[in-house]
Tab-separated table of C-alpha atoms and ligand atoms in Angstrom:
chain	number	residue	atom	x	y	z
A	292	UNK	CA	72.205	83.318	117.846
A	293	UNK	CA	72.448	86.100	115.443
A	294	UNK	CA	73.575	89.476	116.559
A	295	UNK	CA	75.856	92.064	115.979
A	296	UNK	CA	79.644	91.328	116.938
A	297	UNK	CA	80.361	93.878	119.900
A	298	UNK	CA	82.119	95.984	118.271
A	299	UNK	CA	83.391	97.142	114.190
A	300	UNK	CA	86.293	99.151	114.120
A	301	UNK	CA	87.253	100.591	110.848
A	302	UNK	CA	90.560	100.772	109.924
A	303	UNK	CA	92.853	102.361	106.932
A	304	UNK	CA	95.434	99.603	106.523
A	305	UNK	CA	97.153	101.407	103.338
A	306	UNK	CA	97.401	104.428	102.090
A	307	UNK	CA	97.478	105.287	97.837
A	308	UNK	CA	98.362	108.618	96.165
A	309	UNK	CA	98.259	108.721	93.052
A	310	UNK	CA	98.691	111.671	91.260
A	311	UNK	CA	95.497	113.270	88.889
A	312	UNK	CA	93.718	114.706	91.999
A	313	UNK	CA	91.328	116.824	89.129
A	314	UNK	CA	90.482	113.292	87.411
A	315	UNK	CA	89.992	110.996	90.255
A	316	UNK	CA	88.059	112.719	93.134
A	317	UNK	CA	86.882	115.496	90.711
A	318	UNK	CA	88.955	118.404	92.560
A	319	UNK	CA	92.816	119.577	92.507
A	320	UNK	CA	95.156	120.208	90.359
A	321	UNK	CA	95.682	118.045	87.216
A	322	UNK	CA	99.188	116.557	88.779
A	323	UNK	CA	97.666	117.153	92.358
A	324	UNK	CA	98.040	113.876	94.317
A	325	UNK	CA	94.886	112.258	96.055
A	326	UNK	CA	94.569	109.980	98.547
A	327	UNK	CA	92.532	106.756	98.972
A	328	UNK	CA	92.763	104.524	101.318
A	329	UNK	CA	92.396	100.771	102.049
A	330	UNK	CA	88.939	100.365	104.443
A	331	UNK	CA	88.995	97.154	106.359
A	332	UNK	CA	86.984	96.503	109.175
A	333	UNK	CA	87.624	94.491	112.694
A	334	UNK	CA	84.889	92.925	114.081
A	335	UNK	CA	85.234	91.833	118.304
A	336	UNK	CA	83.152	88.711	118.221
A	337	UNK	CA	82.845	86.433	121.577
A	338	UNK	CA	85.105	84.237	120.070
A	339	UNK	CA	87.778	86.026	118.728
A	340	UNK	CA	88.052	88.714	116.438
A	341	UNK	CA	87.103	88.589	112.557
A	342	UNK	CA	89.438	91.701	109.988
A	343	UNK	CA	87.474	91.845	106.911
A	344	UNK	CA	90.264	92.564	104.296
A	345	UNK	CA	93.318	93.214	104.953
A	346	UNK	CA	95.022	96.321	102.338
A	347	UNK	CA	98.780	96.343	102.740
A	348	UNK	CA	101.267	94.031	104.814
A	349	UNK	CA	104.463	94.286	106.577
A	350	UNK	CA	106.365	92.785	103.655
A	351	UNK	CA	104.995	94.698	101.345
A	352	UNK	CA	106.596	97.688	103.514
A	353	UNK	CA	109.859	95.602	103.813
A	354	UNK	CA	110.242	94.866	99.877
A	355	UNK	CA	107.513	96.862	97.914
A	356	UNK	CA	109.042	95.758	94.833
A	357	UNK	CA	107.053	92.955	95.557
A	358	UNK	CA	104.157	94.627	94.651
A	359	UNK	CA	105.553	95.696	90.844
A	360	UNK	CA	106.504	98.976	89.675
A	361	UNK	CA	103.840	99.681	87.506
A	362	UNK	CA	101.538	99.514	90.468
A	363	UNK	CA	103.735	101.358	92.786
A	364	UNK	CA	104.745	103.865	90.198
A	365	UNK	CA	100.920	104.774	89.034
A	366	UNK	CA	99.124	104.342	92.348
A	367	UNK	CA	101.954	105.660	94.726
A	368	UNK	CA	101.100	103.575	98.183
A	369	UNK	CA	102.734	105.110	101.099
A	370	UNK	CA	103.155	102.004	102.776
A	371	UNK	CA	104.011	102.638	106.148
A	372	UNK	CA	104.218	99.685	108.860
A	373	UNK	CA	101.946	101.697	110.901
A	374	UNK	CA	99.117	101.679	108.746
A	375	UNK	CA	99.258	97.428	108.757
A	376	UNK	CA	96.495	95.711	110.015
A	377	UNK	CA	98.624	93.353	112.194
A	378	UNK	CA	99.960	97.299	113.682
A	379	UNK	CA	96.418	98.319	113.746
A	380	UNK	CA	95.296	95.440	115.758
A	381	UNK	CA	97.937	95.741	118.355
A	382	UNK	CA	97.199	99.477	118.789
A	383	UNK	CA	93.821	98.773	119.716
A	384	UNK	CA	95.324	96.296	122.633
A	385	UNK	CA	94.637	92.910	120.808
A	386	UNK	CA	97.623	90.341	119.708
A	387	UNK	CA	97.770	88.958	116.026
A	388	UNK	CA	96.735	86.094	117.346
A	389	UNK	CA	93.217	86.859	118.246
A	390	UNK	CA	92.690	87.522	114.687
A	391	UNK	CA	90.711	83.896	113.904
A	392	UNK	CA	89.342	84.532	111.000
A	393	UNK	CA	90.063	86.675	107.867
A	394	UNK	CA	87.070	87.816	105.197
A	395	UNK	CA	88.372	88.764	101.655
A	396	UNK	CA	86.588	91.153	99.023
A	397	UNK	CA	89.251	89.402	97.213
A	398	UNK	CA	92.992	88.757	96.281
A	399	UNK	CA	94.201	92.027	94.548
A	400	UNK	CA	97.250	93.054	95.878
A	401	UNK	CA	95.682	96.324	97.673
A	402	UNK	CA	93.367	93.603	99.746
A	403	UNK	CA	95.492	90.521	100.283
A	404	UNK	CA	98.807	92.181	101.558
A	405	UNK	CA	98.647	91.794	105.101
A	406	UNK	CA	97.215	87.521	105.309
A	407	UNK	CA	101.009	86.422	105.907
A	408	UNK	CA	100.960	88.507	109.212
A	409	UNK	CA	98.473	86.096	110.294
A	410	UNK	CA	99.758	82.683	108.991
A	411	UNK	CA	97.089	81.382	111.660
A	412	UNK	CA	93.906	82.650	110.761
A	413	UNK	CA	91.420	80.766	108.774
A	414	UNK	CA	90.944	83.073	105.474
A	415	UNK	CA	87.315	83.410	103.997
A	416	UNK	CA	86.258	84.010	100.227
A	417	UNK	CA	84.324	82.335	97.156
A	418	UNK	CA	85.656	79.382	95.630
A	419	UNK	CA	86.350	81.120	92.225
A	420	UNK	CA	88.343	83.697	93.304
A	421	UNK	CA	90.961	81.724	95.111
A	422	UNK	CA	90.746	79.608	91.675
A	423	UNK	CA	91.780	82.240	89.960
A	424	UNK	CA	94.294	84.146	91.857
A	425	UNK	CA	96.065	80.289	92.014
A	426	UNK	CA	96.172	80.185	88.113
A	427	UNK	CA	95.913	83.629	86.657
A	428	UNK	CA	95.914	84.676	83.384
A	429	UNK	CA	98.194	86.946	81.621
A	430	UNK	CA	95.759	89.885	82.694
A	431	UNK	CA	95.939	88.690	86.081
A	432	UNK	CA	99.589	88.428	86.890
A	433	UNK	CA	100.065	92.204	87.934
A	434	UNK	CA	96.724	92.080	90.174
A	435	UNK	CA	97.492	88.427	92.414
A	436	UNK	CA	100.826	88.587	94.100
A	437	UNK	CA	102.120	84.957	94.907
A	438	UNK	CA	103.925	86.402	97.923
A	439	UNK	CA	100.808	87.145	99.782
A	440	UNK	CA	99.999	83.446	100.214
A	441	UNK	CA	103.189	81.790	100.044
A	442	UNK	CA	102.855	80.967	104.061
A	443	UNK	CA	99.648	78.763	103.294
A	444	UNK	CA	97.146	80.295	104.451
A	445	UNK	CA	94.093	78.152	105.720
A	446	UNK	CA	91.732	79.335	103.447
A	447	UNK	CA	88.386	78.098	103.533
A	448	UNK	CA	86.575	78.296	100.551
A	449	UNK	CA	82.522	79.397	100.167
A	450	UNK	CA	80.039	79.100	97.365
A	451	UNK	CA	76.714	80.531	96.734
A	452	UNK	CA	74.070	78.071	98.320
A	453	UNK	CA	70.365	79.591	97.105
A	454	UNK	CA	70.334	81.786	100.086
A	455	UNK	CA	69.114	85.454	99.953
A	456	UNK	CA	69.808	88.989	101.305
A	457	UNK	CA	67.773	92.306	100.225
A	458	UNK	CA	67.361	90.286	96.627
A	459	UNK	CA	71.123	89.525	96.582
A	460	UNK	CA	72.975	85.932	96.743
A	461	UNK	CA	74.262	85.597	99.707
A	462	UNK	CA	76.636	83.154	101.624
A	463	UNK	CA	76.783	82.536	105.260
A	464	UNK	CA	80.077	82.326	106.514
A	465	UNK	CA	80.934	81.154	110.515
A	466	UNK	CA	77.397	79.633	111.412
A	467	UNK	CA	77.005	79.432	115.112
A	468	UNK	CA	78.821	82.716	116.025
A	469	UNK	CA	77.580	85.111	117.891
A	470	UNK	CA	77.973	87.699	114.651
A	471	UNK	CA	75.843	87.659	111.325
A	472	UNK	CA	78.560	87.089	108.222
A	473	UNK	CA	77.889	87.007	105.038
A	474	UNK	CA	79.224	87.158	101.243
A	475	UNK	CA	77.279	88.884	99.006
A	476	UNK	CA	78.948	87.885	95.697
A	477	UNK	CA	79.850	91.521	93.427
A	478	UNK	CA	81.859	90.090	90.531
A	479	UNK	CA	83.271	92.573	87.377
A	480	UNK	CA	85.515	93.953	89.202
A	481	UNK	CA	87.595	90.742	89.505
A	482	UNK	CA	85.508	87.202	88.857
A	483	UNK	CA	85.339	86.336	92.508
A	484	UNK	CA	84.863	89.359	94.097
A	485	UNK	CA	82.606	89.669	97.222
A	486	UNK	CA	80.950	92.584	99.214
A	487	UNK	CA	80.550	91.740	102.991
A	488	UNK	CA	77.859	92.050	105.122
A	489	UNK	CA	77.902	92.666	108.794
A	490	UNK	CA	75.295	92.768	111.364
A	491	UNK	CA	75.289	96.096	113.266
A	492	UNK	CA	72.711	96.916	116.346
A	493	UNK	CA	70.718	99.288	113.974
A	494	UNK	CA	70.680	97.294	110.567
A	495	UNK	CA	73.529	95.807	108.245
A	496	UNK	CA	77.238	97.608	106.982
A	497	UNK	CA	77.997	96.175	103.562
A	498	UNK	CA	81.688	96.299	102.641
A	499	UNK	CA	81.733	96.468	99.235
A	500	UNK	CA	85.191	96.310	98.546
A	501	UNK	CA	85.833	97.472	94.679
A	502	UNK	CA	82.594	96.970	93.609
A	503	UNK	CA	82.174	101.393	93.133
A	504	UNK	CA	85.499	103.663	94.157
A	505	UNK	CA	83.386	106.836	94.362
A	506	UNK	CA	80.562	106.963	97.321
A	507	UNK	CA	78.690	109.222	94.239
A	508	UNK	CA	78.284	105.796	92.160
A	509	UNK	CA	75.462	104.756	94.491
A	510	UNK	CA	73.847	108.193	95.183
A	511	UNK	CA	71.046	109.347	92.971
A	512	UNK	CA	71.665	110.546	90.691
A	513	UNK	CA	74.831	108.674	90.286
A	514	UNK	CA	78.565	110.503	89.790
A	515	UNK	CA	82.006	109.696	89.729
A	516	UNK	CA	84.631	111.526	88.457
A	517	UNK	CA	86.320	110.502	85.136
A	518	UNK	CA	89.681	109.148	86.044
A	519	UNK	CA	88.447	106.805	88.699
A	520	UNK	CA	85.239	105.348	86.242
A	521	UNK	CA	88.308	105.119	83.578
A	522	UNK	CA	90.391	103.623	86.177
A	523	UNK	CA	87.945	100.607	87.109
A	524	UNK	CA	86.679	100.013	83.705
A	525	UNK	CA	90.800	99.265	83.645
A	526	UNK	CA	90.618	96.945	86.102
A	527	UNK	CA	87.678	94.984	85.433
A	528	UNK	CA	87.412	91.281	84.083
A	529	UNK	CA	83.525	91.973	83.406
A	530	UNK	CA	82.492	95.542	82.755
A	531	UNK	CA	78.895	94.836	81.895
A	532	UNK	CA	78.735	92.398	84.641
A	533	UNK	CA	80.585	95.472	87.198
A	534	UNK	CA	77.838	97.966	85.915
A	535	UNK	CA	75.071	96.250	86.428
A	536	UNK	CA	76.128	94.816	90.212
A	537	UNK	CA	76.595	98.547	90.992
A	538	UNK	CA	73.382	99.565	89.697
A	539	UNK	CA	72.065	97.486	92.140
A	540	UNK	CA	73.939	98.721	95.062
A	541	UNK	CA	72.774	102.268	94.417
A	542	UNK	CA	68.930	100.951	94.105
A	543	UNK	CA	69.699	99.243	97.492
A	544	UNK	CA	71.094	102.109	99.067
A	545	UNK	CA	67.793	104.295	97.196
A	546	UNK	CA	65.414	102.116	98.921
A	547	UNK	CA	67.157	100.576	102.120
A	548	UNK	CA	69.537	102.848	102.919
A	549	UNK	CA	67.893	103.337	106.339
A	550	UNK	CA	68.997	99.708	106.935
A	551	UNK	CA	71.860	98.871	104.802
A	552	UNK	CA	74.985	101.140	105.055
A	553	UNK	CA	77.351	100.967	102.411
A	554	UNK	CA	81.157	101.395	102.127
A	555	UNK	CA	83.885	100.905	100.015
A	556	UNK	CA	87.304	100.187	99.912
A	557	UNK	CA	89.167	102.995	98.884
A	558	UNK	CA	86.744	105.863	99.145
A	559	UNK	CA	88.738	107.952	101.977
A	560	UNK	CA	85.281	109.846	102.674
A	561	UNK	CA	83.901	106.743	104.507
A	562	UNK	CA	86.710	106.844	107.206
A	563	UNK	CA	86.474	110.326	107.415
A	564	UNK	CA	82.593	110.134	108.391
A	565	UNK	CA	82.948	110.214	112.087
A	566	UNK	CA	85.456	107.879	112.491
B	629	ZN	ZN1	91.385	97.630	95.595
C-alpha cells in the first residue's frame, strides 16, 4: 500500500556559520556570519522509522578535526551534540534503534556525519555514489570522510530502473512499506547525488539535498546571491550537469508546485517556515 508515513518531522542536525553574510544570503555585513543549517527529515513509518540524511554526528562533535580544517575554518559548524540526529531522535521519545533505515542525498561530510550513531540501520543511496566516496579522487578527499563509515554500515545500494516521477528518474526504495520512497537522481553537485521524495497526505516533499542552496534558485525568476552560486560552482563535479538538474527543479516547482514541495539542505528558511 502506498501512503504517506504518519508523520515527517524536520530536523536541523548541524548548524554552519560561515562568515560573508552580504555574499551568501544577500544581506549583512561583508564579515557578518550566516547561518545554514543541515535539513534532514524523520519519517514514523508502521515499521520503524526512516531519517533521510543525517548532517553532523556525535564524533564529529567529539573530534571535529575529523572533519579538516579547511572545512571547519571556512564553513564554521557549531557542532553541538544537541543538534545530532541520534539527540534529535531521542528528544522526540524514540531510541536510536528504531531508526531502520537511513536515506542519503549523499556522502559529503555535512550529510554523512551522524550514520555511525546508527551502526544498525540499513543505509540507502545510488550505487555510484557509494563508488565514489569508497575511492575518491584527489578532488574528493576533503568532501568523503572515511570516519563516517568506518563501523560498516549496511548500505544497500540502488540504481535507476526506467521508472518515472513528474518526468524525473526515479528509484523506489523499501517496496512493501506502508510509505512512498523514492530517489530522484540530481547529480553535479557530487556524481551520485540524490533528491528524495516523500509521500505526504496532500502531495509529495522532495528533499533535494545540494542540488540549489538558495530557495530563490527555483523561484521565477530565479536568484541567489553571489557567494553561495560561487560557493557550489566550488563544489561541483559537473557544473553543466548541476545547472541544468536545477533548471528543472524550478520548472517543477513553476508548474507542480501545488503538489510537489521542495526543500533543501542548508537553506535555514525551510525550517523556519512553520516549523
Ligand atoms: Zn551539504
Amino acid at each position: 500500500m502506498n501512503t504517506a508515513p504518519r508523520a515527517i518531522h524536520h530536523l536541523n542536525c548541524g548548524t554552519m556559520c560561515p562568515r560573508g553574510a552580504r555574499m551568501l544570503a544577500g544581506e549583512g555585513g561583508l564579515l557578518a556570519t550566516t547561518r545554514l543549517v543541515c535539513h534532514c527529515l524523520l519519517l514514523e513509518g508502521a515499521e520503524g522509522l526512516v531519517l533521510i540524511d543525517t548532517g553532523f554526528g556525535l564524533d564529529d562533535v567529539r573530534k571535529p578535526q575529523q572533519l579538516g580544517r579547511a572545512f571547519t575554518t571556512a564553513i564554521r559548524p557549531q557542532l553541538d551534540a544537541a543538534e545530532t540526529a541520534v539527540s534529535r531522535v531521542r528528544e522526540l521519545g524514540f531510541q536510536p534503534g528504531d531508526v531502520r533505515h537511513i536515506v542519503t542525498t549523499h556522502l559529503d561530510l555535512d550529510h554523512a556525519g551522524g550514520l555511525p550513531d546508527f551502526p544498525d540501520a540499513e543505509v540507502h543511496l545510488l550505487g555510484l555514489e557509494l563508488q565514489t566516496a569508497m575511492r575518491p579522487g584527489w578532488r574528493e578527499r576533503q568532501r568523503y570522510i572515511a570516519a563516517h563509515w568506518a563501523h560498516g554500515p549496511h548500505w544497500v545500494e540502488h540504481d535507476v530502473d526506467g521508472e518515472q516521477w513528474y518526468g524525473f528518474d526515479s528509484v523506489r526504495i523499501l517496496p512493501g512499506s506502508d510509505g512512498e520512497i523514492l530517489l530522484i537522481p540530481l547529480p553535479g553537485h557530487t556524481l551520485g547525488h540524490t533528491g528524495v521524495a516523500v509521500r505526504q497526505p496532500d502531495g509529495w516533499l522532495l528533499h533535494c539535498g545540494d542540488a540549489y542552496f538558495h530557495h530563490g534558485e527555483v523561484q521565477t525568476p530565479p536568484h541567489c546571491p553571489p557567494g553561495l552560486s560561487a560557493f557550489q560552482a566550488l563544489n561541483q563535479v559537473d557544473g553543466a550537469v548541476r545547472r541544468e538538474n536545477r533548471e528543472r527543479l524550478r520548472e517543477l516547482a513553476q508548474r507542480h508546485g501545488d503538489d510537489v514541495e521542495l526543500i533543501c539542505s542548508h537553506d535555514a528558511s525551510y525550517l523556519a517556515a512553520g516549523r
